[in-house]
Amino acid sequence: MTTPALEAQGISKRWPRTGAVLADCSLRVERRTVHALIGASGSGKSTLLRCLGLLEPPDAGSILVDGVLAVDQGFVAQDRSVRRSVGMVFQEPSLFAHLSALANVALAPHRVLGLDPDAARNRACSALDRVHALHLADRRPDELSGGERQRVAIARALVMEPTVLLCDEPTSALDPLLTREVMAVLRELALDAGTTMVVATHDLDFVAAAADSVDFLHAGRIRMSGTADLLGTRGLDDELDRFLQRS
Amino acid sequence: MPRVLAPLLVLLATMAAAADDGMARLRASGIMRWGCDISGGAPFAFPDPSDPDRVIGFEVEIAEELAHRLGVRAERFSADWLALIDALEADRCDLLINGFEVTADRERVVAFSTPYFRYAQQLVVRAEDRDRFTSLADLAGRPIAVLNGSASIESLRSAGVPPSLIVEYDDSLAPFTETVIGRVDACLQESFIARFFAGHDPRLAVVDATFDPGVYAVVVRRGDDALLAAVNAALADMRADGTLGRILQRWGLWSDAQRELGTDRGPIVATIPEAIGTPPEDGLPWSLVLWSLARAAAMTALLTIVSMPIATFVGLLLAIAILHGPKPLSRLCHGYVLLTRGTPLLVQIFLLYYSLPALGAWLGIPELLTWNKVVVGIVCLAANYAAYEAEIHRAALQAIPQSQWDAARALGFTRAQTLRFIIVPQSWRLSLPAIINDLNSLIKDSSLVSMIGVQELLAVALGIGKASFAVPSMLVAAAAFYLALSLLADWFGQSLERRARTVGALPEPIHR
Ligand SMILES: Nc1ncnc2c1ncn2[C@@H]1O[C@H](COP(=O)(O)OP(=O)(O)O)[C@@H](O)[C@H]1O
Ligand SMILES: [Mg+2]
């Protein structure tokens, strides 16, 4: 059996004022597969992704990235190389507002990986190309549409060649047309380039077309796991039925 | 303010009581540093109205003669009059010659030489009140203006005038203008000053009677006995051989009362025109005056140009330490901001200039802590403004959304890298307008360093204005220079803002 790209075991998390948000969540993401996280709003998808992205320490549990222990019993490893092997795309693109699209993508290769400026720029250009945004290289974030911004944000994460790319509802802030544009890029990355991804999403079409495995999150617990076929089932689980009905 | 601080400073100075012999110092250096306030006006020591770069006055001549007789060179040290005794105790100068009346209060703190001038108090009233107010008694219940720190105050107090009616002014001309305007009904000062400032003004009348005579003497540090003895010997000679008498005559200060000090009149000499106290006939020599102001404006610009970038940078470090530093450091920096913002800049300048050397002497490292006045000015302005800039930076740093931090962390940036390449470049844009605003107020606040004798714009303008009876026009001229500096600062600020805005269009941070 090969080492999974990402493996989480027994992740629990409570926020100071909100109380328990995640309870004993475990998941396993194989290399070159797309893992979808579905669940109602408030079910804990973002929190789980922030834990997997090593941005938030869980209260308990462990996380292995490419077989390397990144979180152990709730303690996050301080090793930066582990951190950058998990890429993250947020709900809001949160591009660096003072930099051009190209510089947004090239900054981390230059400053974090230590590439010289030309090499960093070259890498940034090919990352932008992968999300069909090369023609936007010299634009400032405020000169980009919402979808373009999100594509640049995806390139910014891809350029670090992460073992796994985490996407937290990357289109929930976009209108349907722009949603399609961004989801098309993600689908392409998944199907053509074989990028390993964990995607929290409401877009069941995307899940059906691109996801290899699906977890259904409800009230902080992974209630159902399976393949994309899960979406076609009825009567297995009341909550899942209710969720699918609403989506 | 200085009087509030005086006890503290005296304490520090006493701690410092290194009391090395001033005379030995004088001989070794070949220089006599004598202290005075050149914005005090004529006839003491003041900028020559026809050549504002020169400082003239009867005390300048006394100081030069004294130095000559001590076999050394006179070097003038200027500071605000109220700070002179502190300057002496901080060893910024060796002695003071600047109309210091010998009083019991002062004798507790410093030592006086034998006197070089005898004065008496004299009232000045509005011309139309000439017959109504002919003595202090006629003025019962009416406000009387005096120069603060002067012996006139003691005179009024001992005559039973209640403190509420004694109105003190910082400026030697102010009591006269206040009398003319009518905010007070009379002013009291030493007789020759009354004649000098009011004698030629048709709106004012000098009341004939004089009272409460007193003397001026050279001030030295207590315990500086060898220097005091040498000064006394030289003064005795100057009194006896007519040298002092001649200087007093030149400045129109001679009166027979001077003989009571043992001063010989000497050969008769004419009074020089500068001593008469009339505004220059053909107006101010404007080209010279403007040149002086321009150089003073350059000093103001220097103070600003050096201290503001330091303040901005240190302010940024403070803000980062407060927001992201370990708790003790964060607390410390926050405390610094509170302390610095909560105390007057004037007090900070005063303490750094006069008390730091005393502390240095106490610690045995006087050279290390005795800084040049321009350096003290820059350090104070920078340190003070850093506290304000820290708050501006803090607000701007906090305005950058947390999501920028998250995005950077997910890419593997350290906290320091995130601040340097992502957060600060953005917060800088936000803070710039407020910083430029502070730059403008710094230009004007820099005039406070004149307290320690830095010849910046306002001090020079006031000095020339007082000596030539042209304070309002000199103030307007100074304001014009300030406005020019301020417009320059705004222009600079705008170009900075433009630059900060365009940075984003380029892949700037990866430039070589
Ligand atoms: N930073 C936070 N502090 C406190 N509570 C939070 C925080 N972030 C999320 N929560 C709470 O955790 C729960 C799960 O939220 P989230 O993970 O955002 O769910 P989802 O992404 O599935 O909508 C919600 O009840 C939310 O209010
Ligand atoms: Mg969410």
Short mmCIF file of N, CA and C and ligand atoms in Angstrom, two decimals, chain A residues 15 18 21 40-48 168-169, ligand 1:
data_model
loop_
_atom_site.label_atom_id
_atom_site.label_comp_id
_atom_site.label_asym_id
_atom_site.label_seq_id
_atom_site.Cartn_x
_atom_site.Cartn_y
_atom_site.Cartn_z
N TRP A 15 -13.88 25.58 19.58
CA TRP A 15 -13.55 27.01 19.62
C TRP A 15 -13.90 27.52 21.00
N THR A 18 -17.59 28.91 20.85
CA THR A 18 -18.60 28.16 20.09
C THR A 18 -18.79 26.74 20.63
N VAL A 21 -16.55 21.80 17.67
CA VAL A 21 -16.86 21.99 16.26
C VAL A 21 -16.52 20.73 15.46
N ALA A 40 -23.55 20.81 5.31
CA ALA A 40 -24.26 22.08 5.41
C ALA A 40 -23.33 23.16 5.95
N SER A 41 -23.76 24.36 5.75
CA SER A 41 -23.00 25.49 6.28
C SER A 41 -22.94 25.39 7.81
N GLY A 42 -21.76 25.56 8.39
CA GLY A 42 -21.62 25.46 9.84
C GLY A 42 -21.31 24.06 10.31
N SER A 43 -21.18 23.11 9.36
CA SER A 43 -20.93 21.73 9.78
C SER A 43 -19.48 21.50 10.17
N GLY A 44 -18.59 22.45 9.84
CA GLY A 44 -17.19 22.32 10.29
C GLY A 44 -16.20 22.11 9.17
N LYS A 45 -16.61 22.31 7.91
CA LYS A 45 -15.71 22.06 6.78
C LYS A 45 -14.48 22.99 6.84
N SER A 46 -14.74 24.28 7.03
CA SER A 46 -13.61 25.23 7.05
C SER A 46 -12.67 24.92 8.20
N THR A 47 -13.23 24.61 9.35
CA THR A 47 -12.39 24.32 10.51
C THR A 47 -11.52 23.10 10.24
N LEU A 48 -12.12 22.08 9.65
CA LEU A 48 -11.35 20.88 9.35
C LEU A 48 -10.23 21.19 8.35
N ASP A 168 -11.12 25.60 0.11
CA ASP A 168 -12.27 25.80 0.99
C ASP A 168 -13.35 26.59 0.27
N GLU A 169 -14.36 25.90 -0.24
CA GLU A 169 -15.44 26.54 -0.98
C GLU A 169 -14.92 27.68 -1.85
N1 LIG C 1 -12.60 31.40 14.48
C1 LIG C 1 -13.71 30.88 15.03
N2 LIG C 1 -13.99 31.11 16.33
C2 LIG C 1 -15.09 30.59 16.90
N3 LIG C 1 -15.96 29.83 16.27
C3 LIG C 1 -15.75 29.54 14.97
C4 LIG C 1 -14.61 30.07 14.28
N4 LIG C 1 -14.65 29.63 13.00
C5 LIG C 1 -15.77 28.87 12.90
N5 LIG C 1 -16.42 28.82 14.07
C6 LIG C 1 -17.65 28.05 14.35
O1 LIG C 1 -17.41 26.71 14.07
C7 LIG C 1 -18.52 26.13 13.44
C8 LIG C 1 -18.11 25.51 12.14
O2 LIG C 1 -17.76 26.53 11.24
P1 LIG C 1 -17.05 26.29 9.85
O3 LIG C 1 -15.92 25.39 10.06
O4 LIG C 1 -16.78 27.61 9.25
O5 LIG C 1 -18.18 25.52 9.02
P2 LIG C 1 -18.43 25.47 7.47
O6 LIG C 1 -17.16 25.87 6.80
O7 LIG C 1 -18.80 24.05 7.21
O8 LIG C 1 -19.54 26.40 7.17
C9 LIG C 1 -19.56 27.20 13.28
O9 LIG C 1 -20.51 27.05 14.31
C10 LIG C 1 -18.78 28.48 13.46
O10 LIG C 1 -19.60 29.44 14.07
#
